[in-house]
Amino acid sequence: MMDASKYSIGYYAPPVNEYRWVKKDHIEKAPIWCSVDLRDGNQSLVIPMSLSEKLKFYQLLLEIGFKEIEVGFPAASETEYEFLRTIIENDMIPSDVTVQVLTQCRDHIIRKTFEAVKGAPRAIIHFYNSTSVAQREQVFKKSKEEIKQIAVEGAKLVKKLSEEYEGNFLFEYSPESFTGTEPEYALEVCNAVLDVMQPTIDRPMIINLPVTVEMSMPHIYANQIEYCSDRLHYRDAVILSTHPHNDRGTGVADTELALLAGAQRVECCLFGNGERTGNVDAITLAMNMYSHGVDPKLDFSNMPHICEVYEEVTRMNVSCRQPYAGSLVFAAFSGSHQDAIAKGMNYREENHLHKWNVPYLPIDPHDVSREYDADVIRINSQSGKGGIGYILEKSYGYVMPAKMREDFGYRVKDVSDKSHAELKPDEIYSIFKEEYLNVSRPVEVLEAHFVQGDEIEAHVIARFGNQVHQIYDKGNGRLDAVSNALKQMLPNSFSLETYSEHSLDDGSHSRAASYVGIICEDGHRAWGAGEDTDIIRAGIKALVSAINNQ
């Protein structure tokens, strides 16, 4: 049985809350992005990536546009050491990309890290030690002063070795388990490290305040970030970074509010991969900014390819509901949603709009290489006439009258309901052809000739069952004349109610599509569609199809 009494608040609010960040309503520019997929993300996999898999993922991160990539913990893993040496020795680090390596504040690990990164054109040495109350008391059994001294000694060694080794080094320090640390103490430790490193505006240092374990609501983290941002030494020479995990499921919110509160950099993973519930999701963060009109400086335009590579090298699955990337995130099965989307799309086209404002779609699916017919309007037994008609129009060019769309919608939904399956566009088209288009049994018009007078006279040769009939009649137009003639041959009367037509193609040999609705003797409505290169023949075929559907 669950027992909530064993739990209590484990975070520490800052001694001063300014709440300036609350007055901001959105993020105005992209942060510095650092992918930690190859280190933090990789160490969380059931089967860590091989060298070739890491290389493939690394190339994907470069394609997306990451300029800082944490490539591993080279002192702790032979595979990570080998990967780092491979990209250095094979000149695989672009001039505008900085690799990052992680090390604990321990003498021999720091020394091995500098050996591993030797020859890199530009590298961030990311050193850390844990500062939380739980870690101090339970793991290290050390006082605040002793824990701070670990960080200071680590900083001194990093600075010393950076002067001894050839290379272009930048530095990052993290008080690991920051969210379980008193903010004023974490600030004290960070400032002690900064006093050793003495960053300048030309050579800034990264101070990373991680959500190693998510322990609070996001606004608490924002307060902690704002408090530290206001009080860090050398603030103009500090890049304030955040590294949120997702234990409470609010990693994205933590990061967004932290950016409002003064953070300038984000360490993240594609699709939120990472330990336990994961790291913060780079895609969701970047695309959230994009949806507000902010260029995130990362390119997710080929989302299907990104998903494919990610799933291949990590053996993880992208959830079908993963924001922006999942296979169903733009999908609308509901009839009312489909109708609104279809009308919004048409409104956008008719008015030549640049700004995006389509109901139910926060961004244009085309921006991430998703297709409207395959990824947005999805047809099953819950779908409506608007969505079904939209698929037929956009995929095949048929624009049915409104009442015919309703009739067709019921037929499509019935098929989906009985098969318990989603219907693809080609299956919808097959139903349309079978049920409405050029239906020629039991009635078929073989020939129709017309004489112009006060009224149009039609000479019709038609087959009804196995009998061929020659029939004559007049009407106020060609289709009306054919309709009147056919009534002579048929046992049940009908009245012509609806007719519409349009071209399916451009050019002199374009196909015409016609739609006819008739009212039968018992009062029900029947529909038919006709297609032909001749508009008159297309109309007659539509009329005959409707008659055959009585």
XYZ file of C-alpha atoms in Angstrom:
550
model
C 0.000 0.000 0.000
C 1.254 3.489 -0.847
C 2.356 5.584 2.139
C 2.867 9.282 1.401
C 4.007 9.978 4.966
C 7.499 8.675 4.192
C 8.095 11.566 1.785
C 8.698 15.266 2.312
C 9.983 18.200 0.307
C 13.613 17.516 -0.586
C 14.568 20.755 -2.315
C 15.774 24.028 -0.832
C 14.234 27.306 -1.888
C 16.614 30.235 -2.271
C 16.725 32.654 0.658
C 15.570 35.462 -1.662
C 12.975 35.209 -4.418
C 12.974 38.040 -6.964
C 10.391 36.585 -9.418
C 11.505 38.850 -12.253
C 11.256 35.935 -14.695
C 7.493 35.680 -14.064
C 6.943 38.896 -16.021
C 8.290 37.308 -19.228
C 5.827 35.406 -21.397
C 8.078 33.599 -23.876
C 11.681 32.793 -24.736
C 12.983 35.428 -27.136
C 16.119 33.768 -28.517
C 17.683 30.342 -28.763
C 20.069 29.244 -26.019
C 23.446 27.665 -26.610
C 22.651 23.998 -27.187
C 24.850 21.166 -25.992
C 23.884 17.623 -26.901
C 24.723 15.061 -24.224
C 23.280 12.140 -26.224
C 26.683 10.493 -26.661
C 27.487 10.586 -22.946
C 24.501 10.956 -20.618
C 22.113 9.511 -23.186
C 24.436 6.654 -24.070
C 25.082 5.575 -20.478
C 21.320 5.172 -19.971
C 20.899 2.656 -22.811
C 20.391 -1.024 -22.052
C 23.005 -1.745 -24.720
C 25.341 1.248 -25.089
C 26.208 2.295 -28.614
C 29.168 0.749 -30.391
C 31.864 2.886 -31.989
C 30.189 2.796 -35.417
C 26.801 3.621 -33.887
C 28.231 6.545 -31.951
C 29.849 7.842 -35.124
C 26.529 7.651 -36.972
C 24.725 9.466 -34.143
C 27.520 12.062 -34.009
C 27.035 12.796 -37.710
C 23.296 13.198 -37.126
C 23.936 15.721 -34.342
C 26.191 17.695 -36.682
C 23.507 17.660 -39.386
C 20.943 18.990 -36.914
C 23.281 21.835 -36.067
C 24.619 21.231 -32.554
C 27.741 23.328 -32.008
C 28.604 21.781 -28.641
C 28.543 18.005 -28.218
C 29.495 16.122 -25.069
C 31.219 13.112 -26.573
C 31.778 11.050 -23.455
C 33.521 10.314 -20.192
C 36.798 9.171 -21.778
C 38.560 8.360 -18.508
C 35.811 5.945 -17.470
C 35.181 3.932 -20.661
C 37.458 2.489 -23.315
C 34.725 2.819 -25.963
C 34.287 6.509 -25.162
C 38.050 7.054 -25.161
C 38.298 5.315 -28.540
C 35.434 7.351 -29.973
C 37.012 10.641 -28.899
C 40.401 9.670 -30.343
C 38.714 8.556 -33.598
C 37.011 11.882 -34.269
C 40.152 13.833 -33.284
C 42.654 11.780 -35.280
C 40.395 11.581 -38.351
C 39.745 15.333 -38.332
C 35.996 14.821 -37.863
C 35.357 17.876 -35.685
C 34.174 20.854 -37.776
C 35.864 24.165 -37.076
C 32.678 25.646 -35.593
C 31.976 22.679 -33.281
C 33.298 22.217 -29.756
C 33.491 18.771 -28.168
C 32.899 18.400 -24.452
C 34.287 15.750 -22.107
C 33.174 14.934 -18.582
C 35.368 14.249 -15.579
C 34.916 13.970 -11.841
C 36.959 16.230 -9.584
C 39.500 13.458 -8.998
C 43.189 13.814 -9.760
C 43.852 10.724 -11.916
C 40.559 11.051 -13.842
C 41.255 14.698 -14.702
C 44.762 13.795 -15.903
C 43.478 10.959 -18.106
C 40.815 13.263 -19.521
C 43.445 15.730 -20.731
C 45.336 12.855 -22.363
C 42.161 11.749 -24.131
C 41.301 15.198 -25.487
C 44.835 15.999 -26.674
C 44.770 17.336 -30.235
C 41.142 18.423 -30.284
C 40.797 21.797 -32.030
C 38.545 23.095 -29.241
C 37.270 21.265 -26.155
C 35.234 21.946 -23.033
C 36.582 20.238 -19.912
C 33.461 19.627 -17.809
C 34.377 18.806 -14.205
C 31.950 18.186 -11.374
C 31.387 16.952 -7.844
C 28.188 16.345 -5.930
C 27.073 18.946 -3.390
C 23.618 17.868 -2.158
C 22.741 17.304 1.482
C 21.988 13.615 0.822
C 25.304 13.053 -0.988
C 27.309 14.961 1.626
C 25.777 13.028 4.495
C 25.253 9.556 3.019
C 27.879 9.066 0.301
C 30.898 11.238 1.051
C 30.349 11.811 4.765
C 32.054 15.184 4.431
C 31.324 18.703 5.643
C 30.325 21.601 3.434
C 33.858 22.972 3.587
C 35.365 19.610 2.593
C 32.995 19.240 -0.353
C 33.792 22.776 -1.510
C 37.487 21.991 -1.272
C 37.038 19.024 -3.640
C 35.645 21.433 -6.227
C 38.392 23.992 -5.644
C 41.205 21.411 -5.913
C 39.613 20.033 -9.078
C 39.509 23.539 -10.565
C 43.151 24.160 -9.687
C 44.256 20.934 -11.381
C 42.138 21.581 -14.476
C 43.610 25.070 -14.785
C 47.168 23.798 -14.254
C 46.879 20.995 -16.826
C 45.255 23.300 -19.372
C 48.430 25.350 -19.299
C 50.645 22.270 -19.671
C 48.748 20.558 -22.493
C 48.574 21.973 -25.976
C 45.000 22.772 -26.930
C 42.192 25.293 -26.983
C 40.342 24.573 -23.745
C 37.171 25.977 -22.243
C 35.841 24.977 -18.835
C 32.581 23.953 -17.226
C 31.781 23.210 -13.609
C 28.665 21.485 -12.266
C 27.629 21.163 -8.630
C 25.990 17.817 -9.296
C 22.657 17.217 -7.509
C 22.157 20.983 -7.442
C 18.409 20.602 -6.840
C 19.074 18.825 -3.542
C 21.609 21.456 -2.490
C 20.972 24.638 -0.539
C 21.153 27.330 -3.291
C 23.313 29.642 -1.210
C 25.805 26.802 -0.631
C 25.819 25.785 -4.305
C 26.476 29.441 -5.129
C 29.341 29.515 -2.624
C 30.959 26.478 -4.258
C 30.514 27.830 -7.799
C 32.013 31.189 -6.830
C 34.990 29.447 -5.214
C 35.586 27.588 -8.492
C 35.200 30.811 -10.491
C 37.739 32.559 -8.263
C 40.246 29.850 -9.195
C 39.469 29.842 -12.922
C 39.089 33.656 -13.263
C 37.156 33.652 -16.544
C 37.098 36.660 -18.844
C 34.580 37.907 -21.367
C 36.913 36.675 -24.107
C 37.284 33.264 -22.445
C 34.074 32.702 -20.465
C 33.410 29.731 -18.215
C 30.261 27.611 -18.071
C 28.563 27.165 -14.723
C 26.039 24.362 -15.074
C 23.267 24.047 -12.464
C 21.742 20.640 -13.201
C 18.394 19.167 -12.290
C 20.213 15.925 -11.554
C 17.032 14.672 -9.912
C 13.817 16.623 -10.399
C 12.575 17.440 -6.895
C 10.411 20.548 -7.185
C 7.849 22.267 -9.335
C 9.448 24.180 -12.220
C 8.991 27.636 -10.719
C 11.182 26.676 -7.763
C 14.025 25.788 -10.127
C 13.528 29.106 -11.933
C 13.850 30.915 -8.601
C 17.049 28.992 -7.845
C 18.480 29.903 -11.262
C 17.566 33.575 -10.893
C 19.057 33.701 -7.385
C 22.372 32.212 -8.536
C 22.473 34.203 -11.774
C 22.261 37.451 -9.807
C 25.114 36.492 -7.463
C 27.694 34.592 -9.496
C 31.161 36.137 -9.571
C 32.446 37.248 -13.006
C 28.837 37.167 -14.230
C 29.619 38.817 -17.567
C 32.204 36.093 -18.168
C 29.921 33.214 -17.098
C 27.636 31.208 -19.344
C 24.895 29.923 -17.053
C 23.847 26.457 -18.145
C 21.106 24.028 -17.197
C 20.939 20.244 -17.444
C 17.440 19.077 -16.440
C 16.317 15.516 -15.952
C 12.661 14.550 -16.079
C 11.860 12.625 -12.883
C 8.636 14.561 -12.258
C 7.809 14.775 -15.959
C 8.379 18.524 -16.138
C 11.917 18.720 -17.536
C 10.825 20.892 -20.455
C 9.037 23.317 -18.130
C 12.096 23.429 -15.835
C 14.261 24.414 -18.782
C 11.901 26.969 -20.281
C 11.433 28.753 -16.960
C 15.176 28.560 -16.258
C 15.837 30.320 -19.578
C 13.408 33.053 -18.561
C 15.260 33.305 -15.242
C 18.726 33.844 -16.705
C 20.050 30.527 -18.022
C 21.853 30.872 -21.362
C 22.684 27.294 -22.270
C 20.926 23.913 -22.280
C 22.376 20.417 -22.086
C 19.851 18.034 -23.584
C 19.166 14.796 -25.484
C 17.115 13.991 -28.559
C 13.687 12.648 -27.595
C 14.521 13.117 -23.918
C 16.717 10.027 -23.714
C 18.650 9.794 -20.448
C 18.792 8.124 -17.088
C 15.588 7.144 -15.272
C 12.790 9.166 -16.917
C 15.325 10.868 -19.147
C 17.039 14.158 -19.840
C 15.189 17.154 -21.173
C 14.066 16.710 -24.785
C 15.977 18.937 -27.202
C 13.349 18.529 -29.912
C 10.419 19.610 -27.758
C 12.340 22.607 -26.430
C 13.538 23.746 -29.848
C 10.201 23.217 -31.582
C 8.336 25.006 -28.776
C 10.482 28.049 -29.539
C 9.925 27.566 -33.269
C 6.154 27.567 -32.753
C 6.513 31.045 -31.186
C 8.406 32.356 -34.193
C 11.874 32.019 -32.612
C 14.604 30.401 -34.710
C 15.976 27.641 -32.449
C 19.199 27.347 -34.490
C 18.652 23.590 -34.755
C 17.274 21.922 -37.876
C 14.549 19.323 -37.356
C 13.089 19.649 -40.847
C 13.747 15.980 -41.662
C 12.100 14.519 -38.582
C 11.412 11.050 -40.077
C 15.147 10.633 -40.818
C 16.095 11.774 -37.317
C 13.655 9.265 -35.811
C 14.988 6.496 -38.026
C 18.655 7.034 -37.122
C 17.867 7.487 -33.429
C 15.882 4.248 -33.247
C 18.572 2.364 -35.166
C 21.571 3.352 -33.056
C 19.948 3.519 -29.606
C 17.475 0.615 -29.968
C 14.926 2.930 -28.347
C 11.507 3.704 -29.795
C 10.115 7.149 -30.532
C 6.647 7.201 -28.986
C 3.825 7.808 -31.443
C 2.749 10.670 -29.157
C 6.247 12.182 -28.754
C 5.795 15.958 -29.217
C 6.539 17.119 -32.766
C 8.233 13.837 -33.742
C 5.763 11.013 -33.054
C 3.849 9.397 -35.899
C 0.478 10.496 -34.467
C 1.209 13.972 -33.094
C -0.477 15.735 -36.006
C -3.076 13.028 -36.603
C -6.759 13.922 -36.424
C -9.259 11.038 -36.361
C -12.145 13.019 -34.873
C -14.664 14.265 -37.414
C -14.986 17.757 -35.927
C -11.194 18.163 -35.749
C -10.789 16.970 -39.331
C -13.451 19.346 -40.553
C -11.802 22.315 -38.811
C -8.356 21.379 -40.129
C -9.634 20.908 -43.682
C -11.412 24.268 -43.615
C -8.353 25.924 -42.089
C -6.106 24.506 -44.799
C -8.457 25.678 -47.532
C -8.756 29.126 -45.935
C -4.978 29.373 -45.828
C -4.664 28.479 -49.531
C -7.503 30.731 -50.667
C -6.071 33.737 -48.815
C -2.389 33.027 -49.644
C -1.428 33.291 -45.970
C 2.159 33.131 -44.743
C 1.445 33.121 -41.006
C 0.377 29.738 -39.675
C -2.923 29.593 -37.783
C -4.657 26.313 -38.659
C -6.986 24.858 -35.994
C -5.548 21.977 -33.942
C -2.092 22.159 -35.592
C 0.442 24.207 -33.576
C 2.959 24.075 -36.440
C 2.840 23.258 -40.140
C 3.510 19.485 -40.391
C 5.391 20.126 -43.654
C 8.072 21.930 -41.614
C 9.113 18.585 -40.118
C 8.500 16.575 -43.325
C 5.087 15.226 -42.380
C 2.385 14.923 -45.059
C -1.169 16.185 -44.667
C -2.812 13.127 -46.211
C -0.633 10.538 -44.463
C 0.080 12.194 -41.108
C -2.693 14.703 -40.395
C -6.128 13.645 -41.633
C -6.294 9.994 -40.550
C -9.451 8.049 -41.351
C -11.192 5.538 -39.102
C -14.695 4.959 -37.745
C -14.500 8.222 -35.727
C -13.786 10.374 -38.772
C -16.170 12.836 -40.354
C -17.204 13.854 -43.833
C -14.911 16.882 -43.831
C -11.737 14.898 -43.285
C -12.734 12.090 -45.631
C -13.634 14.588 -48.349
C -10.379 16.458 -47.749
C -8.322 13.290 -48.287
C -10.133 12.511 -51.546
C -9.702 16.088 -52.757
C -6.042 16.561 -51.836
C -4.894 13.097 -52.893
C -7.029 12.529 -55.983
C -8.672 15.841 -56.903
C -12.358 14.961 -56.412
C -14.415 17.779 -54.888
C -17.795 16.315 -53.968
C -20.892 18.374 -53.090
C -21.386 18.773 -49.338
C -24.308 16.352 -49.063
C -22.488 13.765 -51.151
C -19.468 14.046 -48.821
C -21.786 13.190 -45.951
C -23.102 10.093 -47.746
C -19.570 9.031 -48.682
C -18.389 9.646 -45.118
C -20.916 7.173 -43.715
C -19.811 4.535 -46.219
C -16.136 4.986 -45.412
C -16.763 4.925 -41.655
C -18.827 1.770 -42.020
C -15.938 0.010 -43.767
C -13.487 1.163 -41.080
C -15.852 0.186 -38.273
C -16.380 -3.335 -39.618
C -12.676 -3.888 -40.319
C -11.554 -2.243 -37.030
C -8.820 -0.562 -39.021
C -7.583 2.818 -40.172
C -8.094 3.441 -43.889
C -5.297 4.809 -46.077
C -5.944 7.308 -48.911
C -5.790 4.608 -51.601
C -8.375 2.560 -49.716
C -10.666 5.588 -49.480
C -10.270 6.142 -53.213
C -11.132 2.494 -53.863
C -14.393 2.886 -51.901
C -15.219 6.025 -53.892
C -14.621 4.261 -57.209
C -16.561 1.177 -56.248
C -19.529 2.993 -54.738
C -19.930 6.046 -56.974
C -17.635 6.386 -59.979
C -18.829 5.339 -63.446
C -21.171 2.682 -62.030
C -22.608 0.943 -65.141
C -24.863 -1.830 -63.843
C -27.759 -2.425 -64.220
C -28.204 0.763 -66.292
C -25.676 1.922 -68.881
C -25.929 4.664 -71.497
C -24.214 3.438 -74.656
C -24.790 6.521 -76.823
C -26.442 9.941 -76.511
C -27.084 12.374 -79.346
C -28.664 15.817 -79.061
C -30.696 18.172 -81.226
C -30.865 21.867 -80.312
C -34.283 23.531 -80.403
C -36.447 25.456 -77.986
C -35.507 22.573 -75.726
C -32.708 20.017 -76.012
C -33.879 16.719 -77.551
C -31.906 13.632 -76.554
C -31.679 10.368 -78.511
C -30.400 7.826 -76.026
C -29.315 4.235 -76.578
C -29.203 2.558 -73.160
C -28.896 -0.909 -71.721
C -31.097 -1.949 -68.789
C -30.185 -5.409 -67.616
C -29.899 -7.488 -70.789
C -32.135 -5.241 -72.903
C -30.966 -2.378 -75.143
C -33.445 0.494 -75.588
C -33.623 3.475 -77.915
C -35.434 6.325 -76.203
C -36.166 9.979 -76.955
C -37.104 12.908 -74.737
C -36.557 16.618 -74.225
C -35.279 18.775 -71.389
C -34.003 22.231 -70.529
C -30.455 20.944 -70.906
C -28.589 17.882 -72.125
C -28.460 16.149 -68.738
C -32.125 16.938 -68.072
C -33.068 15.521 -71.480
C -31.126 12.295 -70.836
C -32.691 12.066 -67.372
C -36.203 12.376 -68.832
C -35.435 9.775 -71.471
C -34.142 7.255 -68.940
C -37.261 7.631 -66.811
C -39.251 6.101 -69.689
C -37.151 2.959 -69.466
C -37.006 2.554 -65.691
C -39.681 1.127 -63.401
C -39.115 3.716 -60.646
C -39.129 7.456 -61.164
C -36.672 9.958 -59.698
C -35.964 13.668 -59.827
C -32.643 15.281 -60.599
C -31.664 17.431 -57.583
C -27.919 18.206 -57.562
C -25.317 18.569 -60.283
C -21.767 19.870 -60.092
C -18.623 19.493 -62.161
C -14.964 20.453 -62.258
C -11.764 19.657 -64.132
C -9.368 17.078 -62.698
C -6.377 18.096 -64.846
C -4.981 20.980 -66.838
C -4.701 21.048 -70.610
C -6.854 20.330 -73.647
C -7.165 16.633 -72.819
C -8.015 17.118 -69.160
C -10.486 14.834 -67.420
C -13.758 16.180 -66.103
C -15.451 15.002 -62.893
C -19.212 15.338 -62.415
C -21.462 14.605 -59.454
C -25.199 13.986 -59.509
C -27.700 13.617 -56.696
C -31.220 12.316 -57.368
C -34.331 12.045 -55.197
C -35.937 8.611 -55.508
C -39.666 7.807 -55.312
C -39.428 6.812 -51.653
C -37.738 10.125 -50.828
C -34.183 8.952 -50.194
C -31.248 10.521 -52.008
C -28.814 8.607 -54.227
C -25.443 9.813 -55.472
C -23.191 9.115 -58.404
C -19.953 10.412 -59.910
C -18.728 10.348 -63.461
C -15.320 10.866 -65.022
C -14.526 11.385 -68.699
C -12.486 13.600 -70.996
C -15.836 14.963 -72.268
C -17.811 17.003 -69.754
C -21.192 15.894 -71.190
C -20.277 12.217 -71.001
C -18.937 12.739 -67.457
C -22.304 14.207 -66.415
C -24.258 11.339 -68.009
C -22.022 8.779 -66.262
C -22.629 10.538 -62.937
C -26.399 10.466 -63.536
C -26.312 6.779 -64.449
C -24.165 6.021 -61.382
C -26.724 7.740 -59.152
C -29.570 5.787 -60.795
C -27.676 2.534 -60.225
C -27.207 3.481 -56.569
C -30.959 3.851 -55.888
